[in-house]
Coordinates of C-alpha atoms in Angstrom, one line a residue:
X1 CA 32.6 20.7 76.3
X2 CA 30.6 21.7 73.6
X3 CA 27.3 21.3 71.9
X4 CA 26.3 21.7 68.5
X5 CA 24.3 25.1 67.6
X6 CA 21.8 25.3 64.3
X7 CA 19.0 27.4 63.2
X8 CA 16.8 24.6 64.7
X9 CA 15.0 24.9 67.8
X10 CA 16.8 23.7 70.7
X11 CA 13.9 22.1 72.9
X12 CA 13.6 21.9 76.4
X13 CA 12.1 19.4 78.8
X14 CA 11.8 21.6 82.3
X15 CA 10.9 19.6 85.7
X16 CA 9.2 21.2 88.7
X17 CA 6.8 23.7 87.8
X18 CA 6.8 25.7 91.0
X19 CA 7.7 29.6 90.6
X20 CA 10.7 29.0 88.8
X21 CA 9.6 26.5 86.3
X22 CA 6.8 28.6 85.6
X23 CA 8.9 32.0 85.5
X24 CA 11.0 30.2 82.8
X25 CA 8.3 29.5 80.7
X26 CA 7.3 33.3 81.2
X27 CA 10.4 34.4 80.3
X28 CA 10.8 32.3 77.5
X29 CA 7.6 33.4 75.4
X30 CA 8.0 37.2 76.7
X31 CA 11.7 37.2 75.8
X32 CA 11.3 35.0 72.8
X33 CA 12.5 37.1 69.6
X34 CA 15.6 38.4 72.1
X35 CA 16.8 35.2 73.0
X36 CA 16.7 33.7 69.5
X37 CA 19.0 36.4 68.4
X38 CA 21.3 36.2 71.5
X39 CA 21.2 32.4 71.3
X40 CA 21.2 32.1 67.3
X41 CA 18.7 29.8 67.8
X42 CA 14.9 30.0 68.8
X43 CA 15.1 28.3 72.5
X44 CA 11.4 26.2 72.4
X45 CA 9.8 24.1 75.9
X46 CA 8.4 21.0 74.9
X47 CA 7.8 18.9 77.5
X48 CA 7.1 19.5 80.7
X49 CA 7.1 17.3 84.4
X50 CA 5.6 18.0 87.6
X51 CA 2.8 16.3 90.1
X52 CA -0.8 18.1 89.8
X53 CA -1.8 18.5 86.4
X54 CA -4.5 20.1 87.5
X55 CA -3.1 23.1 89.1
X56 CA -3.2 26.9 88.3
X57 CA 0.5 27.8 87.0
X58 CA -0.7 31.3 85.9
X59 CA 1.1 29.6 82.3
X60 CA -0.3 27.9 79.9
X61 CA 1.1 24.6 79.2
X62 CA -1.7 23.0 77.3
X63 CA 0.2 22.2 74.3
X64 CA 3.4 20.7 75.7
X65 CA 3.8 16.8 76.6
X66 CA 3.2 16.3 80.0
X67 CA 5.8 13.1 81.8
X68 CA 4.5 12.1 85.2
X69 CA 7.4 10.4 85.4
X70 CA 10.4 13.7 85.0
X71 CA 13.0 10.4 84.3
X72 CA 10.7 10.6 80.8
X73 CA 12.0 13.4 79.5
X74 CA 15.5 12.0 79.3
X75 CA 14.3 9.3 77.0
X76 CA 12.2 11.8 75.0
X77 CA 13.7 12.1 71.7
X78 CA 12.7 15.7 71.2
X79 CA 14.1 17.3 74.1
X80 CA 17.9 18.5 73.6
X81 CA 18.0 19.9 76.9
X82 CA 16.8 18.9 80.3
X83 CA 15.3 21.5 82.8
X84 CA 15.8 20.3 86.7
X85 CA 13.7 22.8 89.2
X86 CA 12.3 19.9 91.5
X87 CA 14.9 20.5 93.9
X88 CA 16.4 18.7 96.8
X89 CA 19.6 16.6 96.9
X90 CA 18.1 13.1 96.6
X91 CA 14.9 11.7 95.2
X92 CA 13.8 12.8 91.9
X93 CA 15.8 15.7 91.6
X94 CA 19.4 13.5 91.4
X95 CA 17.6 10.9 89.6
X96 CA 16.8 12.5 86.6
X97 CA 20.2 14.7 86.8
X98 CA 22.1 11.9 86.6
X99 CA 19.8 9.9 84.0
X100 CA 20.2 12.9 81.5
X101 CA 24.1 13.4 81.9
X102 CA 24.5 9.0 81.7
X103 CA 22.4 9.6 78.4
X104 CA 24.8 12.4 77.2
X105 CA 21.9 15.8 77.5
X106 CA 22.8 18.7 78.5
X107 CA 21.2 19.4 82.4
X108 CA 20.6 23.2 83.4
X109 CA 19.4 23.4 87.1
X110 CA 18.9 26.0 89.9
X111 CA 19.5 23.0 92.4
X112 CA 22.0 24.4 95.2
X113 CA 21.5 20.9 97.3
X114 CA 22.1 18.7 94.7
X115 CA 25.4 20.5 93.7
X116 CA 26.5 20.9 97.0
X117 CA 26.3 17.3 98.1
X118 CA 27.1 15.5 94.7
X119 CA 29.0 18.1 92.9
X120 CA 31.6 15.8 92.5
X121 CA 29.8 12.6 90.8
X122 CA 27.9 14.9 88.8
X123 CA 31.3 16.8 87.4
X124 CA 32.8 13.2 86.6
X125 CA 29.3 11.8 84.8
X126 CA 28.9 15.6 82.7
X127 CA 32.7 14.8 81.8
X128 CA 32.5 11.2 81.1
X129 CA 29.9 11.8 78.6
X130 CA 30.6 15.3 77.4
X131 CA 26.9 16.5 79.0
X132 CA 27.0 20.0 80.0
X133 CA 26.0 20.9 83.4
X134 CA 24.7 24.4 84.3
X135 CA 23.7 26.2 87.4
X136 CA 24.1 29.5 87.2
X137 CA 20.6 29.5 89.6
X138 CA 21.9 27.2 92.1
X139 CA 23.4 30.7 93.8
X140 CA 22.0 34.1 94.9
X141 CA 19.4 34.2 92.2
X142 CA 19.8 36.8 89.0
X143 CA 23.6 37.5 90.5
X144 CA 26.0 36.2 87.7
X145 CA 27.9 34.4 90.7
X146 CA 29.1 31.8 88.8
X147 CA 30.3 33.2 85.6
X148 CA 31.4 36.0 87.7
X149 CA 33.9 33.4 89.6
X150 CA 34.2 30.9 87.6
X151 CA 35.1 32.9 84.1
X152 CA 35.3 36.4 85.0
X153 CA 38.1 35.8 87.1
X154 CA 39.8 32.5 85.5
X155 CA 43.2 34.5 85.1
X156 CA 43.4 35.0 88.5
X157 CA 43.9 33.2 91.7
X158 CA 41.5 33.7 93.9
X159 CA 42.2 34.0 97.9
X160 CA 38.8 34.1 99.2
X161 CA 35.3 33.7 98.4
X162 CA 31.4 34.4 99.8
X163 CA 29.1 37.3 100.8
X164 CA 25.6 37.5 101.7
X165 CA 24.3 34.2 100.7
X166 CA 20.6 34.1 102.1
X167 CA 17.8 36.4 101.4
X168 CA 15.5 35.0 104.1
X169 CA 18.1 36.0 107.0
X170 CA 19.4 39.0 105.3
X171 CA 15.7 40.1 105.7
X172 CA 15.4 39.0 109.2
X173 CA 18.7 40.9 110.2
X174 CA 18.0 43.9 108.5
X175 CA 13.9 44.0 110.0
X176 CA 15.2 43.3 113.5
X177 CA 17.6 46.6 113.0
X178 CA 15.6 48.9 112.0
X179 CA 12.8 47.9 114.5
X180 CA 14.0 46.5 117.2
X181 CA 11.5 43.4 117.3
X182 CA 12.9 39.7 118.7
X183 CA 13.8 37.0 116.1
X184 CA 10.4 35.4 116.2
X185 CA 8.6 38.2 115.6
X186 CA 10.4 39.2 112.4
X187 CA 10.4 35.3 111.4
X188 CA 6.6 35.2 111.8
X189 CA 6.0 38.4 109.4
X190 CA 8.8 37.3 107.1
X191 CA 6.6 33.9 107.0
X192 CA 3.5 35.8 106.4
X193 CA 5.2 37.7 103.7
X194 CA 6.3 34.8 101.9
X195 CA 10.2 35.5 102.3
X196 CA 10.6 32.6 104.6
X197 CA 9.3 29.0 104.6
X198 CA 6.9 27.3 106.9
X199 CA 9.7 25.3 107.8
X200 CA 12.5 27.9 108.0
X201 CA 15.1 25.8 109.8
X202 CA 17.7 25.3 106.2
X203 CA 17.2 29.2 105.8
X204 CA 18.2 30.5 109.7
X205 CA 20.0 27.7 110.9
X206 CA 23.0 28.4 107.5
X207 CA 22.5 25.2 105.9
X208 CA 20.6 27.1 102.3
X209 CA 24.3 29.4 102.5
X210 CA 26.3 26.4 103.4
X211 CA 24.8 24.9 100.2
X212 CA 25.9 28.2 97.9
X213 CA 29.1 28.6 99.8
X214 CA 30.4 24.9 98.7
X215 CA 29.7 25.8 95.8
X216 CA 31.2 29.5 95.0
X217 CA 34.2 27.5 97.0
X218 CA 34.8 25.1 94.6
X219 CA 34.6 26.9 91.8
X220 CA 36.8 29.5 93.5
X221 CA 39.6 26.9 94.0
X222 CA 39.0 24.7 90.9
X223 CA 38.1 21.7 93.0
X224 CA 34.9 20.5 94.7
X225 CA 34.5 21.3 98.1
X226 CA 33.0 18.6 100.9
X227 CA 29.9 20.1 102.1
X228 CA 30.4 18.5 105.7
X229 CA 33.4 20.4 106.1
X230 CA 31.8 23.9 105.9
X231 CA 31.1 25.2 109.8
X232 CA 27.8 26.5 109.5
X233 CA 25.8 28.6 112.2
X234 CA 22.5 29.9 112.1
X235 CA 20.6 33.7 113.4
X236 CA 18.7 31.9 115.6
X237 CA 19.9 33.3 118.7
X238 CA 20.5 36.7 117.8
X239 CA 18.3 38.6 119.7
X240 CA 17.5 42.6 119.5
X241 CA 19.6 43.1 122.6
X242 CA 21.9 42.3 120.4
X243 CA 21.2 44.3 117.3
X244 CA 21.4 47.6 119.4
X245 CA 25.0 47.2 121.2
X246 CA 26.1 46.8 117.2
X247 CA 24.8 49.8 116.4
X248 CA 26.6 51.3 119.7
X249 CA 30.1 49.1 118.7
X250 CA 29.5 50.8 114.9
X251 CA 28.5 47.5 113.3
X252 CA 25.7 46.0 111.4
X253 CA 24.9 42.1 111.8
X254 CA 25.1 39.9 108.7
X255 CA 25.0 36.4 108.2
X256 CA 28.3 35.5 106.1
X257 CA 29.4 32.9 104.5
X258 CA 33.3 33.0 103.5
X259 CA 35.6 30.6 102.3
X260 CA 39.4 31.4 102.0
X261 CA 42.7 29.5 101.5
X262 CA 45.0 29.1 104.1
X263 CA 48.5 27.5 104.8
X264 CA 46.3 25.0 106.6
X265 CA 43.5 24.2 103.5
X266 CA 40.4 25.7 102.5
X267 CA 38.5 27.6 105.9
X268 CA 34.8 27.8 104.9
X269 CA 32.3 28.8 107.3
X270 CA 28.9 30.4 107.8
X271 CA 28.4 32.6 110.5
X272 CA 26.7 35.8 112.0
X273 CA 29.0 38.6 111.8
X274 CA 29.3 42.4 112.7
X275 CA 30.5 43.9 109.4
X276 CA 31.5 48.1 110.4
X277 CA 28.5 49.8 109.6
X278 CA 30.1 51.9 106.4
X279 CA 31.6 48.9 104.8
X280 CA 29.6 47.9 101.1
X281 CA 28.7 44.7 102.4
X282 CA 26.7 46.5 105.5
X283 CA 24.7 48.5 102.9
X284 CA 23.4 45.2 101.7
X285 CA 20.1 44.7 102.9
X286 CA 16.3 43.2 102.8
X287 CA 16.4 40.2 100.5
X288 CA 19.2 41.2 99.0
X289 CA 22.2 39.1 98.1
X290 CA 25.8 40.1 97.6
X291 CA 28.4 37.6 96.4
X292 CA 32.3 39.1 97.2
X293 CA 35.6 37.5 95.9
X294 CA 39.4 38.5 96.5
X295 CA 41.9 37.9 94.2
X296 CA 45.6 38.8 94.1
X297 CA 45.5 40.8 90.9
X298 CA 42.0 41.7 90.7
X299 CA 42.0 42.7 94.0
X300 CA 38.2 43.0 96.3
X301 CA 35.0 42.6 94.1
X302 CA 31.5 42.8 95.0
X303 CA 27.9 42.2 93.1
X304 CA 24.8 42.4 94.9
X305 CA 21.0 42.2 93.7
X306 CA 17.8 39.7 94.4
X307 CA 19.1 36.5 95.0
X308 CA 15.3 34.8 94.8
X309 CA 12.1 35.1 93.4
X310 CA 10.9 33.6 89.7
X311 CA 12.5 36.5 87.7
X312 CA 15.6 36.7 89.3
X313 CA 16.3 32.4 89.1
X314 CA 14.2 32.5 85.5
X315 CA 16.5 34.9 84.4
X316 CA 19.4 32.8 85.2
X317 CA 18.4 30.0 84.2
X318 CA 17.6 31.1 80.9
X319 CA 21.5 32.3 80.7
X320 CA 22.6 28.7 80.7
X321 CA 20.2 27.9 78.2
X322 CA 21.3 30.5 76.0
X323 CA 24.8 29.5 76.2
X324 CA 24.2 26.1 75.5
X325 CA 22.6 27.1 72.4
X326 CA 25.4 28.7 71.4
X327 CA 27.5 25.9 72.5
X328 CA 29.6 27.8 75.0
X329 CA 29.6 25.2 78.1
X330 CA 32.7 24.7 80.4
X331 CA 33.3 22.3 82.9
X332 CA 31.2 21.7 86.2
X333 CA 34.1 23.3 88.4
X334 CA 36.3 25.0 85.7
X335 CA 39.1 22.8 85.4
X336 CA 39.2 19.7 83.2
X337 CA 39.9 16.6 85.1
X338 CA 39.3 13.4 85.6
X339 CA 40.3 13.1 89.1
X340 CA 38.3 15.8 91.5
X341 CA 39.5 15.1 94.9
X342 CA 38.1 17.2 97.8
X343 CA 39.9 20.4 99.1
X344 CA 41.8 19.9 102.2
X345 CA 39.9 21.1 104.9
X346 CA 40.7 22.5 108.2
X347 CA 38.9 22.7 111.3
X348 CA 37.4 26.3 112.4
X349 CA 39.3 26.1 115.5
X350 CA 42.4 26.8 113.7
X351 CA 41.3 30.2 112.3
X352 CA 42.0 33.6 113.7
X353 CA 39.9 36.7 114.4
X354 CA 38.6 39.2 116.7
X355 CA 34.9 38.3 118.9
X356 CA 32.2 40.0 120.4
X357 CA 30.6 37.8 123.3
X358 CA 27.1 38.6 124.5
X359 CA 26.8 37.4 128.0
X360 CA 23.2 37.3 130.5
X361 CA 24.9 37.4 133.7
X362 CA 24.1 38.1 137.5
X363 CA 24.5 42.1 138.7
X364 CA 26.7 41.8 141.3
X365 CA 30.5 42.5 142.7
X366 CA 32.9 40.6 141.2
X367 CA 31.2 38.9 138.0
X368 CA 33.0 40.6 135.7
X369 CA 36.4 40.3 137.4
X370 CA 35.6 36.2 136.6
X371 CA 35.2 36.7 133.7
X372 CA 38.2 38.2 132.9
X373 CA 40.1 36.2 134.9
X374 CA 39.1 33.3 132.2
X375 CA 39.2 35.2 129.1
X376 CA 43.4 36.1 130.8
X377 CA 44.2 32.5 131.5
X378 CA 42.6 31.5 127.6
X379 CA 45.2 34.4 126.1
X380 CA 42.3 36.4 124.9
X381 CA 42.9 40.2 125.1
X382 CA 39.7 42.6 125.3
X383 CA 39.4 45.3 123.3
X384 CA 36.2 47.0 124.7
X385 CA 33.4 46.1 127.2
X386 CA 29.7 47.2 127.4
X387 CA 27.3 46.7 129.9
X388 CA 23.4 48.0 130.4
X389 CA 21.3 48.2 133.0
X390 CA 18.6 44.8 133.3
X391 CA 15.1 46.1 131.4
X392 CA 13.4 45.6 134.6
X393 CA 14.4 45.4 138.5
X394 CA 12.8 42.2 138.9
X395 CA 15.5 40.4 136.2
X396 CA 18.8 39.3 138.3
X397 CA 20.5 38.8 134.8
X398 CA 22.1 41.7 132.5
X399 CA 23.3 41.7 129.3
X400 CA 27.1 42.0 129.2
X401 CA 29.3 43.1 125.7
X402 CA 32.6 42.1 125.6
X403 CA 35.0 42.7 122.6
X404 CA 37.8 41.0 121.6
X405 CA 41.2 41.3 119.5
X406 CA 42.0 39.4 117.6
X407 CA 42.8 35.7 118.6
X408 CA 42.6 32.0 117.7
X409 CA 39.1 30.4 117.3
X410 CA 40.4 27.7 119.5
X411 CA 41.0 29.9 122.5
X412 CA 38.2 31.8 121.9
X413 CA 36.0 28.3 122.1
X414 CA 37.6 27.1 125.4
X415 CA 37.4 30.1 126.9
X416 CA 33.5 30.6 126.1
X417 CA 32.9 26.9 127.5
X418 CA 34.8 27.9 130.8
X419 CA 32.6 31.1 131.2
X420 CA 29.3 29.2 130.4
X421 CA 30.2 26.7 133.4
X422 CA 29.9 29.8 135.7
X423 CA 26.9 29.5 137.8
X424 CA 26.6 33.7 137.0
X425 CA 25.7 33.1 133.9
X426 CA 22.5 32.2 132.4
X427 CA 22.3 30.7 129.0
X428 CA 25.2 30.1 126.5
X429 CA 27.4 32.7 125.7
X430 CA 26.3 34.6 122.1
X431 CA 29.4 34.4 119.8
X432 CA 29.6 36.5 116.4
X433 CA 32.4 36.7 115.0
X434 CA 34.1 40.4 113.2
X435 CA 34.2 40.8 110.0
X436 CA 37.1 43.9 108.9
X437 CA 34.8 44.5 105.9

C-alpha cells in the first residue's frame, strides 16, 4: 500500500482529544520544521473531534474545524488522514475506523482494543480499499514495537513474542518489592498518582496486555490472532507474602505476556511470573515497558522504555504519520492477503513449565505430607519448599512455598484443584508461573 507524497500539506483530522490527542497537536507545532523535512512534507491538523468544546486542552485549537460528530471528518474533503484516539473496541472508535478505511483514508490510531478484537475486518477493509492502517501506539507507548516486529525482523522467523506489556502493574509489582506494602495499598497510591485508573480492573486483571499481546502475536506470525484464545491472568492476588519468598527463591515478579509457536499452535498467555532476579527483563521496572522477541537467526532481542503517557504515544503516533507522508505504509499484519484466518490455538493446559505454589495452610503434623502425596500422584516433582512461621500466634494458617520442575500445565491444574479441596487449606492456591529469563 502506498500513498501519494507532495510538497503539499498532508492534513489531519484527529478524534479524542484526551492526553494523547492533545500531545500530538503539541508535538506537531513544537516538532514542526523536523517533521516536514523527515516527512518531505509539512504534516498540518485541521480538523479536530471530541465531546466538550469547552474544556481546557492546555492547546490551542481555536482555528481548526471542530466535528461533533468524529464520523465528519471522514467526509471532510480536506483531511488526508484520519486521527482515531477515542478509544475502545466498539462505539465511535470502530465506527469512524471503519468509515474512513470504506472511504479509502488513511487511519493512524493508538487503539489497542479495537485492533485486538477486529484486527481482522479492519486488515481486509485497509486492503480492500488500499487505506493504510497504522498503530504503532496501540503497544507499549514510544517503544518501536511494531516496526521492531513487524519490519525489523521480516527476514526472520520468529519463535516467540511479548515482554512487559503494562505499565500500571509493572508499577504495582515493582512498589510492592521494594516496600513491602499489600496490593491495595500500592493500587490506591498508584491511583492517586495517576498511573492507574479509577476503574483499574483491564489494567490488573491482564486484559490492557492481552490486548497488546494479540497484537505483537499476530504480527509476529503474519496472521491475526483471536483475542479470546489468549489465557490471561491478573496481579490481583499477589500479595507481599509473596513478593519476599521471591526474593528468598532469587526471583523478581513480573506480569508477562508471551506468545510462542508450538507443534500444537500459537500458546499466548498473560500471566504473573518470577523472572531470576539478574535476567534483563527483571531490571525492567516502574512504568516501564519492555517488548522481547526470539527469532532463529536473530536470536533474543529486547527494547524497553515508557510505554504511556502523551509523549511517549504522541511520539508514536506522529511516526505513522510521518510515514504515511512519505508513502511508506505496509499491510495491517505484514503479509498481503486476502484471506486472514486465525492462528490455531491451543489450550494452556497443554503447555509445559516449572511452578511455584503459594499455599495458607494449617500448622500441624502431617499437612505437608498431603500435600505431597497429591502433587506425587499428579506426576509433579518438587524442586524446593519454603515455609515461615504465621505473623502472629493467634493465625492457625501459614504460608507454605513450594517449587516445582518443570511439568505439564495440565497436571499442574489438577493437582492445585485436589490441594484446594483439602479442608487445611484456606483460600486458593497462588499459582505463578517461571519464567527461565
Amino acid at each position: 500500500m502506498t500513498s501519494c507524497s507532495s510538497s503539499s500539506p498532508l492534513r489531519l483530522g484527529i478524534a479524542g482529544l484526551g492526553t494523547v490527542g492533545a500531545g500530538v497537536i503539541k508535538l506537531l507545532r513544537a516538532n514542526a520544521d523536523l517533521l516536514s523535512a523527515r516527512a518531505g512534507r509539512p504534516l498540518e491538523v485541521v480538523a479536530v473531534s471530541a465531546r466538550d468544546r469547552t474544556r481546557d486542552r492546555g492547546v490551542d485549537v481555536s482555528g481548526l474545524r471542530w466535528y461533533d460528530n468524529a464520523a465528519d471528518l471522514v467526509t471532510d474533503p480536506d483531511v488526508d488522514v484520519v486521527v482515531e484516539l477515542i478509544g475502545g473496541a466498539e462505539g465511535t472508535a470502530r465506527t469512524l475506523v471503519e468509515a474512513a478505511l470504506k472511504a479509502g483514508k488513511p487511519v493512524v490510531t493508538a487503539n489497542k482494543a479495537l485492533l485486538a478484537l477486529h484486527g481482522t475486518d479492519l486488515a481486509r477493509l485497509s486492503a480492500d480499499n488500499n487505506a493504510p492502517l497504522l498503530f504503532e501506539a496501540a503497544v507499549a507507548g514510544g517503544i518501536p514495537a511494531i516496526k521492531t516486529v513487524r519490519e525489523g525482523l521480516a527476514a526472520d522467523r520468529l519463535l516467540r513474542v511479548g515482554g512487559i506489556l503494562n505499565g500500571t502493574c509493572n508499577y504495582i509489582l515493582t512498589v510492592m518489592r521494594e516496600t513491602g506494602k499489600d496490593f491495595a495499598t500500592v493500587l490506591k497510591d498508584a491511583q492517586d498518582l495517576g498511573y492507574a485508573e479509577a476503574d483499574p480492573s483491564t489494567d490488573v486483571d491482564g486484559l490492557d496486555a492481552a490486548h497488546k499481546l494479540t497484537i505483537l502475536a499476530g504480527l509476529a506470525f503474519g496472521q491475526p490472532v483471536a483475542f479470546d484464545s489468549v489465557h490471561v491472568e491478573g496481579i490481583r492476588r499477589i500479595g507481599a507474602v509473596d513478593q519476599t519468598f521471591a526474593r528468598a527463591l532469587g526471583y523478581r515478579i513480573k506480569l508477562l505476556g508471551l506468545a510462542s509457536m508450538t507443534d500444537a499452535g500459537l500458546q499466548a498467555r498473560v500471566t504473573p511470573c518470577l523472572v531470576p532476579q539478574h535476567a534483563p527483563l527483571a531490571q525492567v521496572d516502574g512504568v516501564f515497558n519492555a517488548v522481547v522477541a526470539e527469532g532463529e537467526f536473530v536470536g533474543r532481542i529486547m527494547i524497553e522504555g515508557r510505554g504511556a503517557g502523551a509523549g511517549p504515544t504522541a511520539s508514536a503516533v506522529t511516526a505513522d504519520l510521518v510515514d504515511i507522508a512519505r508513502g511508506h505504509t505496509i499491510a495491517v499484519w505484514g503479509v498481503q492477503t486476502s484471506t486472514l484466518p486465525a492462528l490455531r490455538a491451543c489450550p494452556i493446559s497443554s503447555g509445559q513449565g516449572a511452578f511455584y505454589l503459594r499455599l495458607m495452610v494449617e500448622d500441624r503434623p502431617g499437612v505437608i505430607a498431603d500435600i505431597t502425596a497429591i502433587l506425587r500422584d499428579c506426576g509433579v516433582s518438587l524442586r524446593s519448599m519454603l515455609q515461615h512461621p504465621a505473623e502472629n500466634e493467634s493465625t492457625p494458617y501459614v504460608p507454605l512455598v513450594l517449587v516445582t520442575h518443570q511439568t505439564s500445565e495440565a497436571a499442574m491444574q489438577d493437582a492445585v484443584t485436589r490441594i484446594d479441596a483439602l479442608n487445611v487449606v484456606t483460600d486458593s492456591t497462588v499459582v505463578i508461573r517461571i519464567e527461565a529469563a
